[in-house]
mmCIF file of C-alpha atoms and ligand atoms in Angstrom:
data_model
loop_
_atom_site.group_PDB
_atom_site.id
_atom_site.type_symbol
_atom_site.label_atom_id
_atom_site.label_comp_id
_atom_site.label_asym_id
_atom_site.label_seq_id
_atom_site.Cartn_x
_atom_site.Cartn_y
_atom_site.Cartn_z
ATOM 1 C CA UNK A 1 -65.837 -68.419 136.341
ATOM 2 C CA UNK A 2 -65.333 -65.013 138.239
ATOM 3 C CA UNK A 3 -62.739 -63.480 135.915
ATOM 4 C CA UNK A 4 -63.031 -63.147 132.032
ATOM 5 C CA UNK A 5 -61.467 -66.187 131.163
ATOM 6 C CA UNK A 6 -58.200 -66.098 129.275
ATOM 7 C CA UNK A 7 -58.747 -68.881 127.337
ATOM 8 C CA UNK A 8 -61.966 -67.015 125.576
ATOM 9 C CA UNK A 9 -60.300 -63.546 125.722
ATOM 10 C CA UNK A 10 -56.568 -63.161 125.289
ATOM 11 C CA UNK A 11 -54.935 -61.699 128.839
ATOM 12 C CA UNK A 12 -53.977 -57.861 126.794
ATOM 13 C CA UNK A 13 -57.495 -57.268 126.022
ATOM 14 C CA UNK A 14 -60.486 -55.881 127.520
ATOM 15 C CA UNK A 15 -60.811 -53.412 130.230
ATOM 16 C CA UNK A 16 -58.581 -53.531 133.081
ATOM 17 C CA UNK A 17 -59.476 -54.377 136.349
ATOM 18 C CA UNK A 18 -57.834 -56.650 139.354
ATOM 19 C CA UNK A 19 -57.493 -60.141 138.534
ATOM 20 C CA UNK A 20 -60.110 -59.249 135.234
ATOM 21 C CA UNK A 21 -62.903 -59.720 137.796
ATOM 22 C CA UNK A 22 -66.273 -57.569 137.487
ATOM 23 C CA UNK A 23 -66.390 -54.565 138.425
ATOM 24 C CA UNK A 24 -68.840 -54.304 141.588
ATOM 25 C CA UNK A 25 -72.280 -53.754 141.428
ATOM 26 C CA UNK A 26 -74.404 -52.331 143.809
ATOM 27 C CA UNK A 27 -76.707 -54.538 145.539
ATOM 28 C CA UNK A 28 -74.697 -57.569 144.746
ATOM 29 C CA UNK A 29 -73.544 -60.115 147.930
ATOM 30 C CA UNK A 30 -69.810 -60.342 147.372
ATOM 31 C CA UNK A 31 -67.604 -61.438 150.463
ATOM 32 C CA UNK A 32 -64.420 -59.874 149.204
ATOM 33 C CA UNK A 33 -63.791 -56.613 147.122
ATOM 34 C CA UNK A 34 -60.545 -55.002 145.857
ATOM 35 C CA UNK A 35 -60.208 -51.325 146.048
ATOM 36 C CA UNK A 36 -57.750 -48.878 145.079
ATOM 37 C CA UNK A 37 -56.455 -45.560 147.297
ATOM 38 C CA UNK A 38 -54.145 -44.054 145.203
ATOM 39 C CA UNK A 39 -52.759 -41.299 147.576
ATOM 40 C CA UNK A 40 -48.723 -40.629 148.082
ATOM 41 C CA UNK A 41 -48.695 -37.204 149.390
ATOM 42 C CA UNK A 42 -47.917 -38.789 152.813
ATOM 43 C CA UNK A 43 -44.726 -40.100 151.326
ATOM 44 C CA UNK A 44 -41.044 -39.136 153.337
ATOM 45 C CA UNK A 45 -39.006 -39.980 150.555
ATOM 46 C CA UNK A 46 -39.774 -40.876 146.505
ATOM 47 C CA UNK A 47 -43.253 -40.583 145.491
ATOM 48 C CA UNK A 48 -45.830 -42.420 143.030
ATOM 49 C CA UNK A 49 -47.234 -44.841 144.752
ATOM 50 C CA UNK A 50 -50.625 -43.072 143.870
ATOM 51 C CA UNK A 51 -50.128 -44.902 140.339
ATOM 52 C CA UNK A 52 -49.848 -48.194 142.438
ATOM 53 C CA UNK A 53 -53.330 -48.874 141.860
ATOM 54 C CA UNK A 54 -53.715 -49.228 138.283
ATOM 55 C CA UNK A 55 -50.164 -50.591 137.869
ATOM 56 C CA UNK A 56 -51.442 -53.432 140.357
ATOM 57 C CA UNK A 57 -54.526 -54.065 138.278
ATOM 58 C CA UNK A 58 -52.705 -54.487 135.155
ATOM 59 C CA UNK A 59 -50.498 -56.914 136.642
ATOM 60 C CA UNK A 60 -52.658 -58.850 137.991
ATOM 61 C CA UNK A 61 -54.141 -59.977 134.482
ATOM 62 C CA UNK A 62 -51.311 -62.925 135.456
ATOM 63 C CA UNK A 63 -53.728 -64.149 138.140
ATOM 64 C CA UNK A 64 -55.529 -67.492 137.277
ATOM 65 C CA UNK A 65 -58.888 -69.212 138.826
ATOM 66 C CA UNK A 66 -57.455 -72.073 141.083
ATOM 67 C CA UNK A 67 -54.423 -71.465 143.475
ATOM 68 C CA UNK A 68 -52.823 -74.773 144.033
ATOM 69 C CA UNK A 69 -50.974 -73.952 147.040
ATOM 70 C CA UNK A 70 -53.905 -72.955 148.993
ATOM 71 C CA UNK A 71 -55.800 -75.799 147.375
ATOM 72 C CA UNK A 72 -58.826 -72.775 146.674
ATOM 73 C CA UNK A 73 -60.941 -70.619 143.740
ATOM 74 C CA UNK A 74 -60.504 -67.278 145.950
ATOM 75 C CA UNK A 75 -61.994 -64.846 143.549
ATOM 76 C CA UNK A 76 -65.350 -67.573 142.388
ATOM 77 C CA UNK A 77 -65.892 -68.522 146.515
ATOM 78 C CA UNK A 78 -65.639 -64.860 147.746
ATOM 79 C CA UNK A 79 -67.709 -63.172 144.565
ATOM 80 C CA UNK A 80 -65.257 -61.038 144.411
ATOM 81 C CA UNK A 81 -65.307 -57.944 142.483
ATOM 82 C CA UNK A 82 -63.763 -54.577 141.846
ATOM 83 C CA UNK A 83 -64.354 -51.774 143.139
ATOM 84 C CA UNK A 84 -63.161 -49.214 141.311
ATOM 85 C CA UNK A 85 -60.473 -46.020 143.777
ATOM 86 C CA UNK A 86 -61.819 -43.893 146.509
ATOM 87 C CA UNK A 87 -61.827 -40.177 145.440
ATOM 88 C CA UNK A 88 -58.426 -39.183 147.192
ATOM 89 C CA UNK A 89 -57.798 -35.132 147.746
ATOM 90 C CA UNK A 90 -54.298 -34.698 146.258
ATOM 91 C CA UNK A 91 -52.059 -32.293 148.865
ATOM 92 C CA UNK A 92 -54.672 -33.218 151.773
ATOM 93 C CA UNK A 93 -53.998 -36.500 154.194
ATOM 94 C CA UNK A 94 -56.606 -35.370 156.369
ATOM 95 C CA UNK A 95 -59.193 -35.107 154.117
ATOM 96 C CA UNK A 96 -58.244 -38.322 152.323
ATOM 97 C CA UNK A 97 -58.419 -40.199 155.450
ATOM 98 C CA UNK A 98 -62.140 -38.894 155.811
ATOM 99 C CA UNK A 99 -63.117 -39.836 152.418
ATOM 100 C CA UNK A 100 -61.519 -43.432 152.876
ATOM 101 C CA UNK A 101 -63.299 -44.237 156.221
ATOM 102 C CA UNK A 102 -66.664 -42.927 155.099
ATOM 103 C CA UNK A 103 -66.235 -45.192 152.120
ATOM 104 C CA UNK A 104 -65.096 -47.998 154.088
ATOM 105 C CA UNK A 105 -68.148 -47.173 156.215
ATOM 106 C CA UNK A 106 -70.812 -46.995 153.537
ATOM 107 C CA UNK A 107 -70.002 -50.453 152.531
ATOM 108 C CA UNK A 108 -72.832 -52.882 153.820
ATOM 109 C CA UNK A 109 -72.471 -55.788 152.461
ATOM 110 C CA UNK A 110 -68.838 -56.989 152.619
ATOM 111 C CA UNK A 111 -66.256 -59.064 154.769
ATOM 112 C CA UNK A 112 -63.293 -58.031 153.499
ATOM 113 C CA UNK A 113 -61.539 -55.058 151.070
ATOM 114 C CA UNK A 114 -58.355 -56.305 149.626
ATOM 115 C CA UNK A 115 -56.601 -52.818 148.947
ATOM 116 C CA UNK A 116 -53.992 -51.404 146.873
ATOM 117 C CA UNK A 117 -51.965 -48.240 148.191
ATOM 118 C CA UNK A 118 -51.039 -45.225 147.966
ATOM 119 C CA UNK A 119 -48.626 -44.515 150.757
ATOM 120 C CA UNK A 120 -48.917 -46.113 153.860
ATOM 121 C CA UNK A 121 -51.218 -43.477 155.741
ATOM 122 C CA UNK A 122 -54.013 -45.084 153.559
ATOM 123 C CA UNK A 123 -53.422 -47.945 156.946
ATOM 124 C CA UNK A 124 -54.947 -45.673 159.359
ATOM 125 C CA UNK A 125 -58.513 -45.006 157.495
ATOM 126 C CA UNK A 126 -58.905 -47.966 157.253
ATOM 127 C CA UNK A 127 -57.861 -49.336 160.348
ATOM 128 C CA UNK A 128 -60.738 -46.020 161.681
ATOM 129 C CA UNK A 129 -63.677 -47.637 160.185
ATOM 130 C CA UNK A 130 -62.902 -51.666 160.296
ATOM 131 C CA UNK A 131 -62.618 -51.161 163.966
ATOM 132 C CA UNK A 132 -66.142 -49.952 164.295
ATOM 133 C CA UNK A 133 -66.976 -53.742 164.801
ATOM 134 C CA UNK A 134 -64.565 -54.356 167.046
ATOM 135 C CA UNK A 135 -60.392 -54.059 167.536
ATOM 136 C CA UNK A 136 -58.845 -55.759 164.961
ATOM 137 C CA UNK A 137 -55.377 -57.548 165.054
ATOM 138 C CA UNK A 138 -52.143 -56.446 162.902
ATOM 139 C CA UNK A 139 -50.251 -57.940 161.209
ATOM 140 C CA UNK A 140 -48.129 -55.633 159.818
ATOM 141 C CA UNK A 141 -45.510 -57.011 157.154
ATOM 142 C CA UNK A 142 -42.527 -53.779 156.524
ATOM 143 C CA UNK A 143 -38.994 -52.690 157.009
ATOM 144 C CA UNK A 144 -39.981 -50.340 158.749
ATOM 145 C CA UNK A 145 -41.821 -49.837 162.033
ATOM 146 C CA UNK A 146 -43.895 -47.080 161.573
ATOM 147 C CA UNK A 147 -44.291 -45.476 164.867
ATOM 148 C CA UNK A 148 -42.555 -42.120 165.114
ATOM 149 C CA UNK A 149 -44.479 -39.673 166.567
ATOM 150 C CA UNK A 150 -44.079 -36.849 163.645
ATOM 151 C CA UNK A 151 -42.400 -35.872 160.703
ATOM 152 C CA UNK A 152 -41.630 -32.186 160.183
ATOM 153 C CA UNK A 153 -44.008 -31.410 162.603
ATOM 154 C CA UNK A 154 -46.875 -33.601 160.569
ATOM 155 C CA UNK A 155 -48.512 -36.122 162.918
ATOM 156 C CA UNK A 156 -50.484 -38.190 160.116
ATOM 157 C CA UNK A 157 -47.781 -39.387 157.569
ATOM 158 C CA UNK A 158 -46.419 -43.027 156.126
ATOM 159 C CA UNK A 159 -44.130 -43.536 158.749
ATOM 160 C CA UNK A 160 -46.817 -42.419 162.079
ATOM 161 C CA UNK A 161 -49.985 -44.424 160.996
ATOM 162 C CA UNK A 162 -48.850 -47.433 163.312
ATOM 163 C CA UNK A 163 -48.330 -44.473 166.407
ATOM 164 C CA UNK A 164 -51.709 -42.928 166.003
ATOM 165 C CA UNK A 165 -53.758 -46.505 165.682
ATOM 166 C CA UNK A 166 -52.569 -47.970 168.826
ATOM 167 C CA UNK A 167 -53.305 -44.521 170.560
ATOM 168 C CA UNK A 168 -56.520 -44.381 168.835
ATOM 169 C CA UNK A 169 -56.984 -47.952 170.033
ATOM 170 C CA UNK A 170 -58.250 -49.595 166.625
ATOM 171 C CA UNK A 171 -56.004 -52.672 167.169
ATOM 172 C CA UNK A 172 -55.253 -55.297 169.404
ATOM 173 C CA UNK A 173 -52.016 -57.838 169.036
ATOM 174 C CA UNK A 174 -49.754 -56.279 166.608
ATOM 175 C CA UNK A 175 -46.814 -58.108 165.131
ATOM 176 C CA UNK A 176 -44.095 -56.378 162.649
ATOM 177 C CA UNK A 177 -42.409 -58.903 160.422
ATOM 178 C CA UNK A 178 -39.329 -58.205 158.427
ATOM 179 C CA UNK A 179 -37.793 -55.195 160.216
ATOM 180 C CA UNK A 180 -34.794 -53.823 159.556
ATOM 181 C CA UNK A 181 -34.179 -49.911 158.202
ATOM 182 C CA UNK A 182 -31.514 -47.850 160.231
ATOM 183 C CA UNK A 183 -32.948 -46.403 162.865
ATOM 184 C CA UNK A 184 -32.974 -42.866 164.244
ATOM 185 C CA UNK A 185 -31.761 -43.710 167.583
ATOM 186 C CA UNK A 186 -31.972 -47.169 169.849
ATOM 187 C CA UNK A 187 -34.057 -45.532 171.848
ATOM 188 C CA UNK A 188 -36.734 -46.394 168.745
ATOM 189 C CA UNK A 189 -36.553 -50.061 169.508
ATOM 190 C CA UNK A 190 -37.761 -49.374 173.240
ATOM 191 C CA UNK A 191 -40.415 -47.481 171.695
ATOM 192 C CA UNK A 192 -41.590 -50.201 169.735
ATOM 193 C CA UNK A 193 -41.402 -52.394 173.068
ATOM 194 C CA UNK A 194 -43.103 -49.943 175.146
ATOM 195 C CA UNK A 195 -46.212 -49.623 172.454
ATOM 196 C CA UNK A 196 -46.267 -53.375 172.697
ATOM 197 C CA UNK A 197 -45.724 -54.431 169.820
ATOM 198 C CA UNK A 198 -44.033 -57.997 169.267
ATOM 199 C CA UNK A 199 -41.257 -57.537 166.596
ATOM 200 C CA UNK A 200 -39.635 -60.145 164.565
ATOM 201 C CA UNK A 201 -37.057 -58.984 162.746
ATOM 202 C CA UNK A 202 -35.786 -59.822 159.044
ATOM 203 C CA UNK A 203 -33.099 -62.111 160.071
ATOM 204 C CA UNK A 204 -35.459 -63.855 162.560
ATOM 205 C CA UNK A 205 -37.476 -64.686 159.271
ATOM 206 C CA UNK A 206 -34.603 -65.584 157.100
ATOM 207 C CA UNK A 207 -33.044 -68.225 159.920
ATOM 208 C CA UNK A 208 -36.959 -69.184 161.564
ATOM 209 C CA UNK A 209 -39.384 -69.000 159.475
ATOM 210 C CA UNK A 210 -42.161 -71.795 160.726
ATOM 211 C CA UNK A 211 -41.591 -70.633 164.474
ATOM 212 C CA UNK A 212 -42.414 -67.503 162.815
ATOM 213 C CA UNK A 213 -45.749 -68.693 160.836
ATOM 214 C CA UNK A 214 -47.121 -70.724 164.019
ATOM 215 C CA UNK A 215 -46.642 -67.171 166.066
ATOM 216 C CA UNK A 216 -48.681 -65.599 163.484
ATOM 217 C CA UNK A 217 -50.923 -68.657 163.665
ATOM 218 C CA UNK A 218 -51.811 -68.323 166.774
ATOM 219 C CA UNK A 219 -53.281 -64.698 166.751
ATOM 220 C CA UNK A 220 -56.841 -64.934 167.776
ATOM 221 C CA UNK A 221 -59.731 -63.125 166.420
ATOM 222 C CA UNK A 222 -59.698 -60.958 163.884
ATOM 223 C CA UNK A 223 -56.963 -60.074 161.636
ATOM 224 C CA UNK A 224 -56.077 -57.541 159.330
ATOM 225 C CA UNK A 225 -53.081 -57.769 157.360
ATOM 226 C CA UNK A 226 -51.135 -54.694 156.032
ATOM 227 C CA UNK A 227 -48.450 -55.184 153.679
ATOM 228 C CA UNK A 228 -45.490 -52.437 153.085
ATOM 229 C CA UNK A 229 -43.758 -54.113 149.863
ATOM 230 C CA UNK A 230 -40.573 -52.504 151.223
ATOM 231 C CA UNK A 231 -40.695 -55.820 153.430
ATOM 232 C CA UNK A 232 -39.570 -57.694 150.142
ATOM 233 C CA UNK A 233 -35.738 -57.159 148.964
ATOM 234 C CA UNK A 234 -35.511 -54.133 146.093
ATOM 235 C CA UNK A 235 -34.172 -56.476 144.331
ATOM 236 C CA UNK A 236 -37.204 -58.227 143.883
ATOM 237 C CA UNK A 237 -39.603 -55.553 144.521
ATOM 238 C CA UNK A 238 -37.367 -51.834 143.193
ATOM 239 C CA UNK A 239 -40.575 -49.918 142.611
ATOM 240 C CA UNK A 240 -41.185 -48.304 145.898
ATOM 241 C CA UNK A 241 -40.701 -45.472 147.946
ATOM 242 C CA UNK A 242 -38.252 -46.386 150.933
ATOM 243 C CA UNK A 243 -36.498 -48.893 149.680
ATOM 244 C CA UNK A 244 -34.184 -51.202 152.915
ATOM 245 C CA UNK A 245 -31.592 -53.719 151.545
ATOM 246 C CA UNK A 246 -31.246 -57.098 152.584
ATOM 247 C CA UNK A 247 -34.875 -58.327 152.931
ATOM 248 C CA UNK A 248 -36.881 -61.292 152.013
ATOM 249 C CA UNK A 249 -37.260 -62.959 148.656
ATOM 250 C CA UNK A 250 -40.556 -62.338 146.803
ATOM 251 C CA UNK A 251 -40.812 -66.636 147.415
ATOM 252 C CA UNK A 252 -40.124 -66.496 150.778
ATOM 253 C CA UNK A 253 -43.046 -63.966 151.557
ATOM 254 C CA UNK A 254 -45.816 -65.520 149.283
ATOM 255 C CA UNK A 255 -44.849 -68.617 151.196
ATOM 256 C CA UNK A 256 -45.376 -66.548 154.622
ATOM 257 C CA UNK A 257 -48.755 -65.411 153.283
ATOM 258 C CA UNK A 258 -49.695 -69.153 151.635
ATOM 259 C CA UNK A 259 -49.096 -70.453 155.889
ATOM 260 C CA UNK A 260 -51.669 -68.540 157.524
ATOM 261 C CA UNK A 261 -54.646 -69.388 159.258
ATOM 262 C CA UNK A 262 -56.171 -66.676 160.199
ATOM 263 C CA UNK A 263 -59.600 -65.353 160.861
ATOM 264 C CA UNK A 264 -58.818 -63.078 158.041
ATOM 265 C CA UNK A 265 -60.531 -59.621 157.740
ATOM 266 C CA UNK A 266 -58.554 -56.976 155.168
ATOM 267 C CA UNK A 267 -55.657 -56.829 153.582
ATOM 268 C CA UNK A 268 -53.706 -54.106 152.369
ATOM 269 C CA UNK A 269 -50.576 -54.034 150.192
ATOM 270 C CA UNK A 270 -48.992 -50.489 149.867
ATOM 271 C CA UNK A 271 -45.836 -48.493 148.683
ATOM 272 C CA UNK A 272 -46.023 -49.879 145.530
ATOM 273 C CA UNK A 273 -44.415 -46.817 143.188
ATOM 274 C CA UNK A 274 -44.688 -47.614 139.524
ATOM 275 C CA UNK A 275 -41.898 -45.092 138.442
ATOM 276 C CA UNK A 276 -39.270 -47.041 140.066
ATOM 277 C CA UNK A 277 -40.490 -50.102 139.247
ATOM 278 C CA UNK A 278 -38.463 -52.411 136.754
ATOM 279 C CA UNK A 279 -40.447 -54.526 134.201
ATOM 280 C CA UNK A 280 -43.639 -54.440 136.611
ATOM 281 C CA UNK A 281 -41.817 -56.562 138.633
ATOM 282 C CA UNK A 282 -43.264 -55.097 141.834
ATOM 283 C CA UNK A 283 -47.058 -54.735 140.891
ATOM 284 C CA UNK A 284 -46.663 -58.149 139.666
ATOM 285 C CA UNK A 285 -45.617 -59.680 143.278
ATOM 286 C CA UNK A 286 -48.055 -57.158 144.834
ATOM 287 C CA UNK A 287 -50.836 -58.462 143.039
ATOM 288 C CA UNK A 288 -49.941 -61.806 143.528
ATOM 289 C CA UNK A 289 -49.749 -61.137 147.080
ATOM 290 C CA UNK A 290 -53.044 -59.921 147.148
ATOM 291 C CA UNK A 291 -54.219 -63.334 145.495
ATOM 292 C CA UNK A 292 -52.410 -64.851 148.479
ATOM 293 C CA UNK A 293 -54.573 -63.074 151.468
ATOM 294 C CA UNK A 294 -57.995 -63.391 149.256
ATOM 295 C CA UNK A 295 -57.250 -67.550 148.810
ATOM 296 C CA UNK A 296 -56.490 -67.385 153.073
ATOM 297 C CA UNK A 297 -59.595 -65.867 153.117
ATOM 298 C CA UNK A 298 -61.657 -68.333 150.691
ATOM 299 C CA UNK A 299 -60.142 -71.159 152.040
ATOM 300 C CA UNK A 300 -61.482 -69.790 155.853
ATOM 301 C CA UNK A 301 -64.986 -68.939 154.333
ATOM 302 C CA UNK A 302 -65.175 -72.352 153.721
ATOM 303 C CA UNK A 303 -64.556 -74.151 149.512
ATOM 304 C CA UNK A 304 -65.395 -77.398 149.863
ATOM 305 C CA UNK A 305 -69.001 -76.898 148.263
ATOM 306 C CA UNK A 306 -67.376 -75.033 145.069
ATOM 307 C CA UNK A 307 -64.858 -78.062 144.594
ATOM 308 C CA UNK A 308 -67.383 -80.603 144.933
ATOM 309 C CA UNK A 309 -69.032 -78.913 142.079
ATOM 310 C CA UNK A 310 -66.273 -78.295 140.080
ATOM 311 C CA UNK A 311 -65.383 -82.295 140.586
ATOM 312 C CA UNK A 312 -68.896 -83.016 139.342
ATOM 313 C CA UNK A 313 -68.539 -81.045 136.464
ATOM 314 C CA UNK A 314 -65.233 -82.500 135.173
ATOM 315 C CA UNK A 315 -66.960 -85.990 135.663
ATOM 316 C CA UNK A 316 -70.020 -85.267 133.433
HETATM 317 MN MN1 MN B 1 -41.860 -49.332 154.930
#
C-alpha cells in the first residue's frame, strides 16, 4: 500500500498530497512522480490555473489502489510519489520555463512525471528537457491547436507552445484530438497541415472513436501525452481558462485514456482554473485523468508480479 489507506485514515485527514501518496524522497527508485507547475501568467483569457495544482491534489484523495479498468495498482507498481511544485517566477514565462527544464533535468532517477498545470506553456519545458533522450511523440488532447505564431507580440504563451516545439524539434508524430474553437482564419487549418500535424477533430471522436484509439495505438516509440482539460465539455469540466462548447464527456475521455497502449513517457494535464470551477468538478476529472495515464503506464512497466502477490496474500 502506496497511499495512506482510507480505511485506517479517513479520506479529509492528513496532509495533502496527489492520490495521498508519499511525498518523494531523495535517493529513492520510483518509476513515476507527480509534480505540480503552478504558473498562469501565460494565460490569453481567465486566469488561475496556477491554483490547479493543489486543487488537483485535493481531489485526488478520491483515487483508490486498484483500477479495474486497466486491470493495474499504478501508484504501488510505479513507487510513485509526490513531488512537491517547481519554484515558478510569477510575471516571467521565460524564466519559468528555465526553472522547469533544469528541474526536469536534475531528475535522475525517473521514467515518467505525471504533471499538473499551470497554463499550457508549462508543455514546452517540459517537452525542452524530456527530449534530451531523444524526440518524443505528442499526443496532444485540446480544443485548441496551439500553434499561432504570437500573441501581442509574445512568442512563448498558452496558445504558441505547440509552434515553438516542432520548430525546436523536441517531437516527432503529433496528433491533436478533440479540436474545435473558432478559428482566426482558415488559413489556421493549413497551418496545422503544413506543421504536420495529424488532426482529429471533436466530431471525428464523438462519431469514431475506436478508429480513433487504434490511430493513437499505433504511434511508435515514445509518447508523451499532454492534456488541455478544455478538450472535455465545460459542462463537465467549467473550471478553466478557454473554455470551447460542444466537446467530449468526462466518460468518453477517461475511456480514450483507459485504450491506450503506448510506450508511455509523461503526462501532463493543464488549464485546470480552480476559480471557475464548480464543486471541484474539474480537479476531480483531472486527477482522475492523471490516474488514467499512470495505470497505462503500470500496466506497460509490466504488473503481473504485484498481482501474483497480492493473489497470494488474499489466499493465506
Ligand atoms: Mn486549449
Amino acid at each position: 500500500m502506496r497511499q495512506i489507506d482510507a480505511l485506517e485514515s479517513p479520506r479529509f485527514t492528513q496532509i495533502t498530497t496527489f492520490g495521498r501518496l508519499p511525498e518523494c524522497k531523495e535517493g529513492e527508485e520510483v518509476k513515476a512522480f507527480f509534480l505540480g507547475i503552478p504558473f498562469d501568467d501565460a494565460t490569453s483569457f481567465r486566469p488561475g490555473a496556477r491554483f490547479g495544482p493543489r486543487a488537483i491534489r485535493e481531489a485526488s484523495r478520491m483515487l483508490r489502489p486498484y483500477n479495474r479498468f486497466q486491470d493495474t495498482y499504478p501508484f504501488d507498481i510505479l513507487n510513485m510519489c509526490d513531488h512537491g511544485d517547481v519554484n515558478v517566477v510569477p510575471g516571467s514565462t521565460e524564466d519559468t520555463m528555465m526553472k522547469v527544464e533544469e528541474w526536469l533535468d536534475n531528475v535522475k532517477d525517473y521514467e515518467a512525471p505525471f504533471i499538473a498545470g499551470g497554463d499550457h506553456s508549462i508543455t514546452l519545458p517540459v517537452l525542452m528537457s524530456l527530449s534530451k533522450a531523444g524526440k518524443v511523440n505528442l499526443i496532444h488532447f485540446d480544443s485548441h491547436f496551439d500553434t499561432w505564431d504570437s500573441y501581442w507580440g509574445k512568442r512563448f504563451t498558452h496558445g504558441t507552445w505547440l509552434r515553438r516545439a516542432i520548430e525546436m524539434g523536441l517531437v516527432g508524430e503529433v496528433y491533436q484530438v478533440g479540436i474545435r474553437s473558432p478559428l482566426y482564419s482558415k488559413n489556421d487549418i493549413k497551418e496545422v497541415e503544413d506543421l504536420g500535424i495529424n488532426v482529429v477533430y471533436v466530431e471525428q471522436v464523438k462519431e469514431n472513436m475506436n478508429d480513433v484509439i487504434s490511430k493513437l495505438n499505433s504511434i511508435k516509440g515514445k509518447v508523451y501525452i499532454s492534456l488541455d482539460i478544455d478538450v472535455v465539455d465545460p459542462a463537465f469540466a467549467p473550471g478553466t481558462g478557454t473554455p470551447e462548447v460542444g466537446g467530449l464527456t468526462s466518460y468518453e475521455m477517461l475511456k480514450i485514456m483507459r485504450s491506450l497502449n503506448v510506450d508511455l513517457v509523461g503526462m501532463d494535464v493543464v488549464e485546470v482554473s480552480p476559480p471557475y470551477d464548480v464543486s471541484e468538478v474539474t480537479s476531480l476529472l483531472a486527477s482522475y485523468l492523471l490516474y488514467e495515464g499512470a495505470s497505462v503506464k503500470a500496466r506497460e512497466t509490466g504488473n503481473e508480479e504485484l498481482l501474483e502477490n497480492e493473489t497470494k496474500k488474499e489466499l493465506t
